[in-house]
Each structure stands twice: as C-alpha cells, then as structure tokens.
C-alpha cells in the first residue's frame, strides 16, 4: 500500500502565493512516485483564492474543534489538480482577510487554529498519514500539538500514535514569535511547554522552535543552508538548537516545475527556443520585451533581469549602493517585484532618470516574469542569505546567466564560470559587498560583449543543468522510508 503523506502549508501555487514556499508546496507533490506515495496537500481556504479555483472546490464536511477553550468551526473542501488532492480548511473568521499574512498576534492565532484543524481533518476524512510534512513556522505547532495532545490515546485512541512529522525550513528568519502569555492564551498550550528546551526562545514563545523541537526530522532547502544555519550569522538565534538536532537535519535542494518552466514550450513567450537554437531565437524575446517596456530596441544590448521581493534579504542595499554604475549606457536593467518602499522608489527613480534603459515594474505579474527570464542575458541575485532561491533555477533553465552571491542555495546551484577550464553556469562573488558585486557584473558584461562564443558556452551549460524535482523528490522519499 502506498505510504500516506500530507503536506500542511500556508500557501501553494496556483491557489495562493507570496513567495517561493508556494512554488515548492504546489509543485513538489507531483514529483513523488504515485505507486508508492499518496501525497496530498492541506491549505487554508482563504477568501482571496481566485474564484476560478474556489468554484472547483467540493464541500466535504464540517465539524468543530476545541482551540484554547473555545469551540471553533472547521469546514473541509477538496479539489483535484494535476492528479494531486488538495484539501482546504474553511473558516471565515480566520481566512477572510485581504492578505494571507496580516498582523503578528492575529496571524499566530490563525495558524494555531489551522494547525489543529489540519490534525483533526486527518481523522475526520480518515486519512491516517504516515508522515505529516510541515512547512515553515505557520505549521510549526502541528508537531507540538501532535505529540502533546493527539498522541494521547484517551483523546483519539491510536489514530495519531504512529504518525511521524517532518518540518521543512524555507526561511529561518520567520519564526512566529510573541510574548508567552498571549501565546498560551491563543494556543491553549500549557506553561510547561514554554521552557527553553521547548517553545521558549529569548523570553518569547516561538512556533518554529516548537516545530524544530518536536518534529521527527528537519529538512531545509539546500545543503549549504543546512550548514550555514548551524552558525550564529545565519542561525537567527536558533543555531544552538540546529546544532543540537544536526543528526536529524537534511538539506534537500529545491527544484522547479520543468513543465511550467520550459523555454521550448512556454506559451507566454514571444519566441520559444531551446538548447539547440537559443543563439538565434532567444534574442527575439529581448527585442519584444524592449518594445513592450519602452526601452531602446537593440538585440545586442546587455540586459540584466531582477525579479525579487525588494528587501534587504535579497541584497537590495548592495544594488542601491552602486545602481548608478550598474545602469551604464551599455546595460539595460529590468526589475519586477514589490517590497520596501525605499527600494520601490529607488527603481522608479532610475526608470525616470534612464527611461531608455531601466524598466521598473513594481508589481507581481506572472506572464511578465516568464518573459523577463527569457529576454535577459543575465539575472542578478545578490542575496544576503538565500535558503534555496528559485529564480536562479528559472534563469538557468532559460539560459539567462545568474549573477549571485555565494550563499545557501545560490552557492549550491550556480557553478561560477571558470575561464581557464571552460566550466560553470553563471557568475558569483563571495563577500556581501557592493563593489564585489559590481565587479562581477562588469566581468560578466565583458564576456558577453567581447567573447560571445564563451558566453554561449556558459548558456549551453546553464540550460543543460538539471534542477527538475526528480532528484530531490527521491531524497524526500528516502527520508520518508527511513522514518
Ligand atoms: C523561501 C526562501 C527561498 C526558498 C523558498 C522555497 O522563500 O527565502 O530561498 O527558495 O523559500 O523553499
């Protein structure tokens, strides 16, 4: 019989997305061996999930659960998409906001509710999971509730007793922290759980810490990040715990959906191309985008893409420091994303100043993102830290060479160009320093303009590298077996 696995998460494509977490939760389940693993996904039924999906959801059942002394409603809906069953937890009180993440304490209550609702749904629909696979702090309480309440045979018999939990860290920076008194009040968890070996951390309660303490296994989204978080610089205050649990921690690099991200078939592109004809065809996407965005139309111009949350994590302060030098006459810069106002305004200002060579798209637009990956020559991603990063994988697939800082998944997936051995799939720099970044951009630009043959060799290797989910899904399968 197939092993039963349930992914519990706060976001998944195509339903709802704020970041890379959604891409992973939406695409990884499809990559498992269907004969051996029955992988399903459980999400909140947010009001802001687009109507075209809401209308396909079927009502399954409803019941009430106890949360911190109150009885609260749980509706369960389900739908199939690409062969995967998705469940949605319905509760209008918690999930009718305009955004999926709102304010501190309210979000904590919302995801405490969601965590319990997920657990109860398993028995309600009689899906006796072998593995509950949790993602990030929003589901950190699942292992905590499981082992402190649901395991108790007086409460639920043996239904929950053999369930194992895995928690994947997509970003250690976000932990779900709040003062202990409020946290006890909204979660109903007892004071005995808020000690330094459990949910307490720096005088606050911490959902992610709870997950990391109680889960049977911890994974994160690259092996480099799995090592980095053992040290204070990347450990976000939890490096001690990560070190203590190092024997139960694995880094498994993310993949991307190679059907959705395929330059040969992508219906959003102006011109499809592949590894055999990129040298002639890819450029048509560039000139089309230049026209669409009102930039100087010139297929030879070195075009850099930047698709990102505009925050410090993503290295925007480095760009801020040397943007004048980056936007020289022989470069075009195309930005897509939203974030901190100062960075949104920075790019708007440079678009105004250099309208023929800078395009600031302060928005999220999926079609445009595909076109930018296809159109650009290089893709800039100078992150301060990056657990995995997905944009560099999309860039590699589209033959758009990543320029990255050597951290986390960027270090693991982008092999720096070595001009002596003719190896490598992109460009990288080690120190978090604006001028090191600038030199790397200049170096890449020099190769693009003066050594086209070498440049095309790098593009070819980039496009040939494989970051589909297949290899990583096998590693998750091996982990499930071992548990
Ligand atoms: C978070 C991380 C990113 C990772 C993604 C999916 O967004 O910041 O590096 O790729 O999660 O795991």
Tab-separated table of C-alpha atoms and ligand atoms in Angstrom:
chain	number	residue	atom	x	y	z
A	1	UNK	CA	0.000	0.000	0.000
A	2	UNK	CA	1.151	3.474	-0.786
A	3	UNK	CA	2.604	5.493	2.067
A	4	UNK	CA	0.320	8.335	3.057
A	5	UNK	CA	1.856	11.785	3.244
A	6	UNK	CA	0.142	15.074	3.929
A	7	UNK	CA	1.785	18.429	3.229
A	8	UNK	CA	0.493	21.159	5.537
A	9	UNK	CA	1.338	24.696	4.487
A	10	UNK	CA	0.092	28.266	4.382
A	11	UNK	CA	0.498	28.749	0.627
A	12	UNK	CA	0.759	26.795	-2.623
A	13	UNK	CA	0.657	27.633	-6.326
A	14	UNK	CA	-1.588	28.073	-8.199
A	15	UNK	CA	-4.015	28.929	-5.411
A	16	UNK	CA	-2.176	31.487	-3.354
A	17	UNK	CA	1.389	32.741	-3.285
A	18	UNK	CA	3.584	35.276	-1.561
A	19	UNK	CA	6.936	33.552	-2.068
A	20	UNK	CA	8.963	30.518	-3.056
A	21	UNK	CA	7.274	28.410	-0.375
A	22	UNK	CA	4.161	28.359	-2.552
A	23	UNK	CA	6.113	27.116	-5.582
A	24	UNK	CA	7.581	24.247	-3.607
A	25	UNK	CA	4.343	23.156	-1.932
A	26	UNK	CA	2.468	23.381	-5.226
A	27	UNK	CA	4.978	21.516	-7.386
A	28	UNK	CA	6.894	19.006	-5.249
A	29	UNK	CA	3.887	16.706	-4.530
A	30	UNK	CA	3.591	15.957	-8.250
A	31	UNK	CA	7.139	14.607	-8.366
A	32	UNK	CA	6.634	11.654	-6.000
A	33	UNK	CA	6.299	8.101	-7.235
A	34	UNK	CA	2.498	7.736	-7.268
A	35	UNK	CA	2.608	3.971	-6.779
A	36	UNK	CA	4.482	4.288	-3.534
A	37	UNK	CA	3.350	7.632	-2.131
A	38	UNK	CA	-0.093	9.114	-1.780
A	39	UNK	CA	0.862	12.748	-1.218
A	40	UNK	CA	-1.921	15.235	-0.520
A	41	UNK	CA	-1.835	18.885	0.486
A	42	UNK	CA	-3.830	20.820	3.062
A	43	UNK	CA	-4.156	24.610	2.929
A	44	UNK	CA	-6.322	27.357	4.400
A	45	UNK	CA	-9.307	28.281	2.260
A	46	UNK	CA	-8.507	31.973	2.026
A	47	UNK	CA	-11.225	34.219	0.693
A	48	UNK	CA	-8.674	35.734	-1.707
A	49	UNK	CA	-8.009	32.469	-3.542
A	50	UNK	CA	-9.218	33.267	-7.081
A	51	UNK	CA	-12.824	32.396	-7.855
A	52	UNK	CA	-11.831	30.053	-10.698
A	53	UNK	CA	-10.371	27.704	-8.061
A	54	UNK	CA	-12.969	28.343	-5.355
A	55	UNK	CA	-15.685	27.286	-7.761
A	56	UNK	CA	-13.981	23.923	-8.334
A	57	UNK	CA	-13.754	23.051	-4.659
A	58	UNK	CA	-16.217	20.497	-3.346
A	59	UNK	CA	-17.558	20.608	0.156
A	60	UNK	CA	-16.565	17.510	2.134
A	61	UNK	CA	-17.780	18.019	5.709
A	62	UNK	CA	-17.680	20.228	8.746
A	63	UNK	CA	-17.068	19.745	12.456
A	64	UNK	CA	-15.979	21.697	15.498
A	65	UNK	CA	-12.637	21.622	17.275
A	66	UNK	CA	-11.529	22.958	20.592
A	67	UNK	CA	-8.956	25.743	20.466
A	68	UNK	CA	-7.843	27.332	23.736
A	69	UNK	CA	-11.118	26.521	25.466
A	70	UNK	CA	-13.413	27.631	22.626
A	71	UNK	CA	-15.251	25.512	20.083
A	72	UNK	CA	-14.497	26.631	16.561
A	73	UNK	CA	-15.855	25.663	13.180
A	74	UNK	CA	-13.844	23.669	10.612
A	75	UNK	CA	-15.164	23.251	7.090
A	76	UNK	CA	-13.308	20.894	4.768
A	77	UNK	CA	-13.294	21.305	0.994
A	78	UNK	CA	-11.309	19.420	-1.577
A	79	UNK	CA	-10.269	19.546	-5.194
A	80	UNK	CA	-8.006	17.637	-7.563
A	81	UNK	CA	-5.384	19.385	-9.592
A	82	UNK	CA	-2.843	17.647	-11.836
A	83	UNK	CA	-3.543	14.386	-10.052
A	84	UNK	CA	-2.996	15.783	-6.548
A	85	UNK	CA	-5.738	16.078	-3.900
A	86	UNK	CA	-5.797	19.437	-2.166
A	87	UNK	CA	-7.829	19.980	0.998
A	88	UNK	CA	-8.882	23.423	2.133
A	89	UNK	CA	-9.776	24.408	5.676
A	90	UNK	CA	-12.713	26.779	5.714
A	91	UNK	CA	-13.299	29.273	8.492
A	92	UNK	CA	-14.443	32.761	7.551
A	93	UNK	CA	-13.431	34.278	10.851
A	94	UNK	CA	-9.784	33.425	10.252
A	95	UNK	CA	-9.392	33.386	6.492
A	96	UNK	CA	-11.329	36.341	5.053
A	97	UNK	CA	-8.502	38.914	5.135
A	98	UNK	CA	-7.306	40.898	2.133
A	99	UNK	CA	-3.870	39.394	2.622
A	100	UNK	CA	-2.858	35.975	3.875
A	101	UNK	CA	-0.413	37.370	6.419
A	102	UNK	CA	-1.772	40.282	8.450
A	103	UNK	CA	-0.745	41.215	11.980
A	104	UNK	CA	1.506	39.439	14.479
A	105	UNK	CA	-0.777	38.006	17.113
A	106	UNK	CA	-3.718	37.558	14.780
A	107	UNK	CA	-1.586	35.516	12.380
A	108	UNK	CA	-0.377	33.399	15.263
A	109	UNK	CA	-3.928	32.638	16.312
A	110	UNK	CA	-4.905	31.940	12.707
A	111	UNK	CA	-2.132	29.384	12.244
A	112	UNK	CA	-2.642	27.799	15.660
A	113	UNK	CA	-6.203	27.220	14.506
A	114	UNK	CA	-5.004	25.942	11.126
A	115	UNK	CA	-2.555	23.518	12.740
A	116	UNK	CA	-5.229	21.957	14.932
A	117	UNK	CA	-7.737	21.940	12.102
A	118	UNK	CA	-5.234	20.038	9.927
A	119	UNK	CA	-4.738	17.391	12.578
A	120	UNK	CA	-8.449	16.906	13.172
A	121	UNK	CA	-9.154	16.793	9.469
A	122	UNK	CA	-6.955	13.709	9.159
A	123	UNK	CA	-9.206	11.679	11.437
A	124	UNK	CA	-12.377	13.283	10.063
A	125	UNK	CA	-11.574	12.209	6.490
A	126	UNK	CA	-9.891	9.034	7.746
A	127	UNK	CA	-6.525	9.748	6.169
A	128	UNK	CA	-4.164	8.053	8.562
A	129	UNK	CA	-0.980	9.748	7.425
A	130	UNK	CA	2.352	8.014	7.829
A	131	UNK	CA	4.065	11.377	7.526
A	132	UNK	CA	2.821	14.879	8.200
A	133	UNK	CA	5.147	17.168	6.303
A	134	UNK	CA	5.038	20.703	7.749
A	135	UNK	CA	6.430	23.826	6.117
A	136	UNK	CA	7.773	26.864	7.963
A	137	UNK	CA	6.565	28.480	11.192
A	138	UNK	CA	2.893	28.599	10.187
A	139	UNK	CA	2.684	24.846	10.687
A	140	UNK	CA	5.284	24.623	13.467
A	141	UNK	CA	2.636	23.823	16.053
A	142	UNK	CA	1.493	20.670	14.283
A	143	UNK	CA	4.286	18.507	15.764
A	144	UNK	CA	3.740	20.227	19.123
A	145	UNK	CA	0.014	19.528	19.283
A	146	UNK	CA	0.506	16.054	17.822
A	147	UNK	CA	2.920	14.916	20.489
A	148	UNK	CA	1.296	16.691	23.404
A	149	UNK	CA	-2.413	16.226	22.725
A	150	UNK	CA	-3.224	13.994	19.773
A	151	UNK	CA	-0.911	11.154	20.696
A	152	UNK	CA	-2.782	10.679	23.932
A	153	UNK	CA	-4.938	7.530	23.496
A	154	UNK	CA	-7.535	8.953	25.884
A	155	UNK	CA	-8.204	11.670	23.335
A	156	UNK	CA	-8.071	9.910	19.969
A	157	UNK	CA	-7.327	6.211	20.507
A	158	UNK	CA	-4.397	5.085	18.397
A	159	UNK	CA	-5.243	7.093	15.279
A	160	UNK	CA	-2.369	9.555	15.697
A	161	UNK	CA	0.104	7.355	17.506
A	162	UNK	CA	2.328	6.252	14.665
A	163	UNK	CA	2.338	9.470	12.690
A	164	UNK	CA	5.756	10.954	12.020
A	165	UNK	CA	6.390	14.603	11.345
A	166	UNK	CA	8.896	16.354	9.111
A	167	UNK	CA	9.329	20.106	9.129
A	168	UNK	CA	10.977	21.935	6.265
A	169	UNK	CA	12.616	25.283	6.899
A	170	UNK	CA	12.183	27.531	3.883
A	171	UNK	CA	13.398	30.599	5.709
A	172	UNK	CA	14.663	30.556	9.273
A	173	UNK	CA	14.198	34.285	9.645
A	174	UNK	CA	10.436	33.973	10.047
A	175	UNK	CA	9.657	32.130	13.286
A	176	UNK	CA	6.260	33.169	14.615
A	177	UNK	CA	7.354	34.809	17.873
A	178	UNK	CA	5.220	36.528	20.518
A	179	UNK	CA	5.070	37.001	24.240
A	180	UNK	CA	4.410	33.822	26.125
A	181	UNK	CA	1.254	34.907	27.945
A	182	UNK	CA	-0.603	35.798	24.773
A	183	UNK	CA	0.703	32.713	23.057
A	184	UNK	CA	-0.537	30.466	25.829
A	185	UNK	CA	-3.925	32.168	25.663
A	186	UNK	CA	-4.407	31.724	21.905
A	187	UNK	CA	-2.900	28.244	21.544
A	188	UNK	CA	-4.206	26.649	24.718
A	189	UNK	CA	-0.740	25.141	25.222
A	190	UNK	CA	0.334	24.742	28.840
A	191	UNK	CA	3.050	26.724	30.628
A	192	UNK	CA	5.207	23.596	30.845
A	193	UNK	CA	5.774	23.840	27.087
A	194	UNK	CA	7.223	27.346	27.256
A	195	UNK	CA	10.642	26.411	28.550
A	196	UNK	CA	13.993	26.924	26.844
A	197	UNK	CA	14.170	23.295	25.698
A	198	UNK	CA	10.743	23.608	24.060
A	199	UNK	CA	8.868	26.657	22.734
A	200	UNK	CA	10.602	29.467	24.607
A	201	UNK	CA	13.352	31.418	22.889
A	202	UNK	CA	14.764	34.751	24.085
A	203	UNK	CA	11.857	35.282	26.506
A	204	UNK	CA	9.269	34.784	23.762
A	205	UNK	CA	7.166	31.917	22.559
A	206	UNK	CA	8.247	30.613	19.156
A	207	UNK	CA	6.168	28.405	16.829
A	208	UNK	CA	9.040	27.403	14.589
A	209	UNK	CA	11.144	26.421	17.559
A	210	UNK	CA	8.298	24.196	18.722
A	211	UNK	CA	8.265	22.529	15.317
A	212	UNK	CA	12.027	22.072	15.304
A	213	UNK	CA	11.985	20.536	18.780
A	214	UNK	CA	9.058	18.170	18.246
A	215	UNK	CA	9.360	17.116	14.602
A	216	UNK	CA	10.932	13.736	13.958
A	217	UNK	CA	13.050	15.173	11.209
A	218	UNK	CA	14.063	18.616	9.970
A	219	UNK	CA	14.883	19.477	6.404
A	220	UNK	CA	15.867	22.676	4.724
A	221	UNK	CA	16.023	23.624	1.091
A	222	UNK	CA	19.726	23.297	0.282
A	223	UNK	CA	22.684	21.539	1.909
A	224	UNK	CA	24.677	24.750	2.040
A	225	UNK	CA	21.919	26.465	4.034
A	226	UNK	CA	21.657	23.378	6.262
A	227	UNK	CA	25.276	24.017	7.241
A	228	UNK	CA	25.045	27.790	7.408
A	229	UNK	CA	22.236	27.778	9.963
A	230	UNK	CA	24.447	25.950	12.441
A	231	UNK	CA	26.281	29.256	12.923
A	232	UNK	CA	25.074	32.488	14.507
A	233	UNK	CA	25.273	34.607	11.346
A	234	UNK	CA	22.569	32.586	9.572
A	235	UNK	CA	21.045	30.870	12.589
A	236	UNK	CA	18.610	33.658	13.510
A	237	UNK	CA	19.024	32.854	17.198
A	238	UNK	CA	18.228	29.154	16.706
A	239	UNK	CA	21.693	27.972	15.665
A	240	UNK	CA	22.202	26.240	19.029
A	241	UNK	CA	19.068	24.172	18.536
A	242	UNK	CA	20.019	23.452	14.921
A	243	UNK	CA	23.413	22.198	16.077
A	244	UNK	CA	21.780	20.056	18.716
A	245	UNK	CA	19.500	18.496	16.107
A	246	UNK	CA	22.148	18.247	13.384
A	247	UNK	CA	21.806	14.462	13.273
A	248	UNK	CA	18.172	14.828	12.296
A	249	UNK	CA	18.652	17.557	9.735
A	250	UNK	CA	18.981	17.138	5.966
A	251	UNK	CA	19.396	19.728	3.235
A	252	UNK	CA	17.472	18.852	0.082
A	253	UNK	CA	17.733	21.362	-2.710
A	254	UNK	CA	14.525	22.599	-4.298
A	255	UNK	CA	13.611	22.022	-7.902
A	256	UNK	CA	11.222	23.835	-10.190
A	257	UNK	CA	8.358	22.582	-12.300
A	258	UNK	CA	10.021	21.801	-15.618
A	259	UNK	CA	6.692	21.657	-17.438
A	260	UNK	CA	5.767	25.139	-16.410
A	261	UNK	CA	9.280	26.496	-16.884
A	262	UNK	CA	10.225	25.235	-20.317
A	263	UNK	CA	11.553	27.712	-22.885
A	264	UNK	CA	10.697	25.290	-25.683
A	265	UNK	CA	7.001	25.196	-24.824
A	266	UNK	CA	6.264	28.192	-22.603
A	267	UNK	CA	3.103	29.734	-24.125
A	268	UNK	CA	3.817	33.109	-22.514
A	269	UNK	CA	6.961	33.696	-24.545
A	270	UNK	CA	7.058	35.678	-27.758
A	271	UNK	CA	9.546	33.174	-29.169
A	272	UNK	CA	10.216	29.663	-27.922
A	273	UNK	CA	13.751	28.348	-28.027
A	274	UNK	CA	15.862	25.502	-26.751
A	275	UNK	CA	19.432	24.484	-26.191
A	276	UNK	CA	19.868	23.892	-29.945
A	277	UNK	CA	18.781	27.307	-31.198
A	278	UNK	CA	18.980	29.809	-28.343
A	279	UNK	CA	21.779	31.728	-30.067
A	280	UNK	CA	19.405	32.795	-32.856
A	281	UNK	CA	15.983	32.680	-31.205
A	282	UNK	CA	16.314	33.853	-27.598
A	283	UNK	CA	17.085	37.422	-28.640
A	284	UNK	CA	13.618	37.801	-30.166
A	285	UNK	CA	12.262	37.766	-26.658
A	286	UNK	CA	14.634	40.562	-25.770
A	287	UNK	CA	13.625	42.890	-28.570
A	288	UNK	CA	9.947	42.152	-27.947
A	289	UNK	CA	10.326	42.979	-24.271
A	290	UNK	CA	12.251	46.157	-25.065
A	291	UNK	CA	9.354	47.206	-27.221
A	292	UNK	CA	6.764	46.209	-24.639
A	293	UNK	CA	8.534	48.119	-21.873
A	294	UNK	CA	9.584	51.151	-23.927
A	295	UNK	CA	13.331	50.533	-23.760
A	296	UNK	CA	15.735	51.159	-26.615
A	297	UNK	CA	15.223	48.272	-29.020
A	298	UNK	CA	18.608	46.682	-29.574
A	299	UNK	CA	19.174	42.935	-29.552
A	300	UNK	CA	22.846	43.327	-28.720
A	301	UNK	CA	22.391	45.362	-25.567
A	302	UNK	CA	23.364	43.549	-22.327
A	303	UNK	CA	20.101	43.126	-20.414
A	304	UNK	CA	20.007	42.265	-16.716
A	305	UNK	CA	16.854	40.971	-15.046
A	306	UNK	CA	15.911	41.295	-11.415
A	307	UNK	CA	12.774	39.553	-10.166
A	308	UNK	CA	12.580	39.620	-6.424
A	309	UNK	CA	10.971	40.767	-3.251
A	310	UNK	CA	12.595	44.173	-2.855
A	311	UNK	CA	14.051	43.656	0.618
A	312	UNK	CA	17.398	43.553	2.364
A	313	UNK	CA	17.421	39.748	2.382
A	314	UNK	CA	17.638	39.910	-1.391
A	315	UNK	CA	20.636	42.243	-1.410
A	316	UNK	CA	18.800	45.388	-2.474
A	317	UNK	CA	21.065	47.504	-0.293
A	318	UNK	CA	24.031	46.408	-2.413
A	319	UNK	CA	22.223	47.411	-5.577
A	320	UNK	CA	21.211	50.726	-4.030
A	321	UNK	CA	24.875	51.449	-3.354
A	322	UNK	CA	26.110	51.049	-6.956
A	323	UNK	CA	22.999	51.372	-9.105
A	324	UNK	CA	24.392	54.387	-10.932
A	325	UNK	CA	27.379	52.318	-12.073
A	326	UNK	CA	25.248	49.276	-12.924
A	327	UNK	CA	22.990	51.328	-15.191
A	328	UNK	CA	25.715	52.395	-17.578
A	329	UNK	CA	24.934	53.170	-21.204
A	330	UNK	CA	25.613	49.677	-22.461
A	331	UNK	CA	23.284	47.971	-19.959
A	332	UNK	CA	19.546	47.603	-19.576
A	333	UNK	CA	18.011	46.716	-16.223
A	334	UNK	CA	14.526	45.212	-15.945
A	335	UNK	CA	13.080	44.961	-12.441
A	336	UNK	CA	9.915	43.126	-11.379
A	337	UNK	CA	8.674	42.896	-7.807
A	338	UNK	CA	7.379	44.729	-4.778
A	339	UNK	CA	8.733	45.278	-1.309
A	340	UNK	CA	10.127	48.023	0.875
A	341	UNK	CA	9.071	51.484	-0.271
A	342	UNK	CA	12.617	52.826	-0.393
A	343	UNK	CA	13.616	50.171	-2.936
A	344	UNK	CA	10.429	50.506	-4.952
A	345	UNK	CA	11.161	54.233	-5.171
A	346	UNK	CA	14.804	53.683	-5.991
A	347	UNK	CA	13.902	51.709	-9.100
A	348	UNK	CA	11.101	54.096	-10.039
A	349	UNK	CA	13.553	56.961	-9.817
A	350	UNK	CA	16.078	55.222	-12.050
A	351	UNK	CA	13.396	54.394	-14.581
A	352	UNK	CA	12.528	58.089	-14.655
A	353	UNK	CA	16.176	59.068	-14.942
A	354	UNK	CA	17.144	56.484	-17.589
A	355	UNK	CA	13.841	55.606	-19.229
A	356	UNK	CA	15.574	54.114	-22.282
A	357	UNK	CA	17.478	51.556	-20.232
A	358	UNK	CA	15.738	50.955	-16.899
A	359	UNK	CA	12.276	49.447	-16.502
A	360	UNK	CA	10.775	49.308	-13.012
A	361	UNK	CA	7.759	47.029	-12.809
A	362	UNK	CA	6.676	47.456	-9.200
A	363	UNK	CA	4.113	44.673	-9.217
A	364	UNK	CA	3.774	40.950	-9.437
A	365	UNK	CA	2.957	39.682	-12.923
A	366	UNK	CA	3.488	36.032	-13.809
A	367	UNK	CA	3.464	36.429	-17.592
A	368	UNK	CA	5.916	39.271	-17.419
A	369	UNK	CA	8.192	37.230	-15.177
A	370	UNK	CA	8.362	34.452	-17.778
A	371	UNK	CA	9.150	36.999	-20.487
A	372	UNK	CA	11.902	38.593	-18.423
A	373	UNK	CA	13.562	35.237	-17.743
A	374	UNK	CA	13.515	34.546	-21.479
A	375	UNK	CA	14.566	38.014	-22.621
A	376	UNK	CA	17.502	38.875	-20.398
A	377	UNK	CA	21.124	37.890	-20.772
A	378	UNK	CA	21.896	37.859	-17.062
A	379	UNK	CA	19.900	37.670	-13.847
A	380	UNK	CA	21.028	39.448	-10.699
A	381	UNK	CA	20.507	37.841	-7.276
A	382	UNK	CA	22.949	39.195	-4.684
A	383	UNK	CA	21.174	37.826	-1.589
A	384	UNK	CA	22.442	38.346	1.941
A	385	UNK	CA	21.122	34.866	2.650
A	386	UNK	CA	19.132	32.509	0.448
A	387	UNK	CA	17.878	29.173	1.791
A	388	UNK	CA	17.465	27.911	-1.769
A	389	UNK	CA	16.229	30.520	-4.187
A	390	UNK	CA	14.159	29.549	-7.191
A	391	UNK	CA	14.674	32.447	-9.603
A	392	UNK	CA	18.230	31.412	-10.344
A	393	UNK	CA	16.895	27.966	-11.318
A	394	UNK	CA	14.386	29.517	-13.687
A	395	UNK	CA	17.163	31.692	-15.123
A	396	UNK	CA	19.429	28.704	-15.699
A	397	UNK	CA	16.617	26.889	-17.461
A	398	UNK	CA	16.047	29.895	-19.737
A	399	UNK	CA	19.741	30.369	-20.493
A	400	UNK	CA	19.852	33.667	-18.622
A	401	UNK	CA	23.053	33.599	-16.639
A	402	UNK	CA	22.685	34.140	-12.898
A	403	UNK	CA	24.972	36.587	-11.121
A	404	UNK	CA	24.706	35.577	-7.477
A	405	UNK	CA	26.286	35.885	-4.104
A	406	UNK	CA	27.742	32.624	-2.833
A	407	UNK	CA	25.262	31.785	-0.121
A	408	UNK	CA	22.781	28.974	0.554
A	409	UNK	CA	21.085	27.539	-2.490
A	410	UNK	CA	22.727	30.092	-4.779
A	411	UNK	CA	26.118	28.660	-3.947
A	412	UNK	CA	24.828	25.144	-4.411
A	413	UNK	CA	23.109	25.574	-7.767
A	414	UNK	CA	25.164	28.133	-9.689
A	415	UNK	CA	28.613	26.983	-10.679
A	416	UNK	CA	30.833	30.037	-11.217
A	417	UNK	CA	32.335	30.445	-14.648
A	418	UNK	CA	35.964	29.373	-14.837
A	419	UNK	CA	37.523	30.856	-17.943
A	420	UNK	CA	40.583	28.610	-17.806
A	421	UNK	CA	38.719	25.339	-17.724
A	422	UNK	CA	35.609	26.460	-19.530
A	423	UNK	CA	33.259	25.305	-16.837
A	424	UNK	CA	30.446	26.961	-14.958
A	425	UNK	CA	26.878	28.097	-15.429
A	426	UNK	CA	26.908	31.647	-14.075
A	427	UNK	CA	28.862	34.202	-12.066
A	428	UNK	CA	29.293	34.648	-8.346
A	429	UNK	CA	31.033	36.649	-5.643
A	430	UNK	CA	31.680	35.700	-2.043
A	431	UNK	CA	31.573	38.773	0.171
A	432	UNK	CA	28.487	40.804	0.831
A	433	UNK	CA	29.988	43.871	-0.728
A	434	UNK	CA	28.553	46.187	-3.378
A	435	UNK	CA	31.803	46.603	-5.272
A	436	UNK	CA	32.490	42.886	-5.397
A	437	UNK	CA	29.031	42.561	-6.921
A	438	UNK	CA	29.705	45.379	-9.354
A	439	UNK	CA	33.000	43.821	-10.484
A	440	UNK	CA	31.228	40.541	-11.095
A	441	UNK	CA	28.586	42.282	-13.205
A	442	UNK	CA	31.338	44.080	-15.157
A	443	UNK	CA	33.188	40.817	-15.664
A	444	UNK	CA	30.048	39.119	-16.991
A	445	UNK	CA	29.340	42.077	-19.250
A	446	UNK	CA	32.874	41.886	-20.674
A	447	UNK	CA	32.416	38.271	-21.614
A	448	UNK	CA	29.021	38.979	-23.113
A	449	UNK	CA	30.335	41.765	-25.338
A	450	UNK	CA	33.834	40.536	-26.162
A	451	UNK	CA	33.739	36.742	-26.007
A	452	UNK	CA	30.376	35.716	-27.353
A	453	UNK	CA	31.470	32.169	-28.026
A	454	UNK	CA	32.470	31.650	-24.405
A	455	UNK	CA	29.273	33.336	-23.273
A	456	UNK	CA	27.207	30.965	-25.373
A	457	UNK	CA	29.137	28.045	-23.942
A	458	UNK	CA	28.072	29.099	-20.458
A	459	UNK	CA	24.472	29.491	-21.621
A	460	UNK	CA	24.536	25.993	-23.036
A	461	UNK	CA	25.802	24.504	-19.781
A	462	UNK	CA	23.256	26.526	-17.811
A	463	UNK	CA	20.407	25.232	-19.944
A	464	UNK	CA	21.707	21.667	-19.685
A	465	UNK	CA	21.861	21.676	-15.881
A	466	UNK	CA	19.003	19.753	-14.283
A	467	UNK	CA	17.016	21.252	-11.412
A	468	UNK	CA	13.765	19.485	-12.078
A	469	UNK	CA	12.164	17.935	-8.988
A	470	UNK	CA	13.032	14.341	-9.838
A	471	UNK	CA	16.307	14.048	-7.941
A	472	UNK	CA	15.068	15.929	-4.874
A	473	UNK	CA	11.797	14.020	-4.701
A	474	UNK	CA	13.802	10.765	-4.487
A	475	UNK	CA	15.645	12.221	-1.482
A	476	UNK	CA	12.384	13.076	0.276
A	477	UNK	CA	11.164	9.556	-0.471
A	478	UNK	CA	14.302	8.079	1.068
A	479	UNK	CA	13.752	10.223	4.146
A	480	UNK	CA	10.131	9.091	4.496
A	481	UNK	CA	11.300	5.465	4.242
A	482	UNK	CA	13.889	5.954	6.922
A	483	UNK	CA	11.319	7.398	9.331
B	1	LIG	C1	11.925	30.935	0.902
B	1	LIG	C2	13.420	31.175	0.764
B	1	LIG	C3	13.916	30.777	-0.614
B	1	LIG	C4	13.441	29.377	-0.974
B	1	LIG	C5	11.932	29.299	-0.835
B	1	LIG	C6	11.369	27.932	-1.143
B	1	LIG	O1	11.239	31.862	0.123
B	1	LIG	O2	13.749	32.527	1.033
B	1	LIG	O3	15.334	30.814	-0.651
B	1	LIG	O4	13.792	29.070	-2.301
B	1	LIG	O5	11.565	29.625	0.489
B	1	LIG	O6	11.953	26.924	-0.373
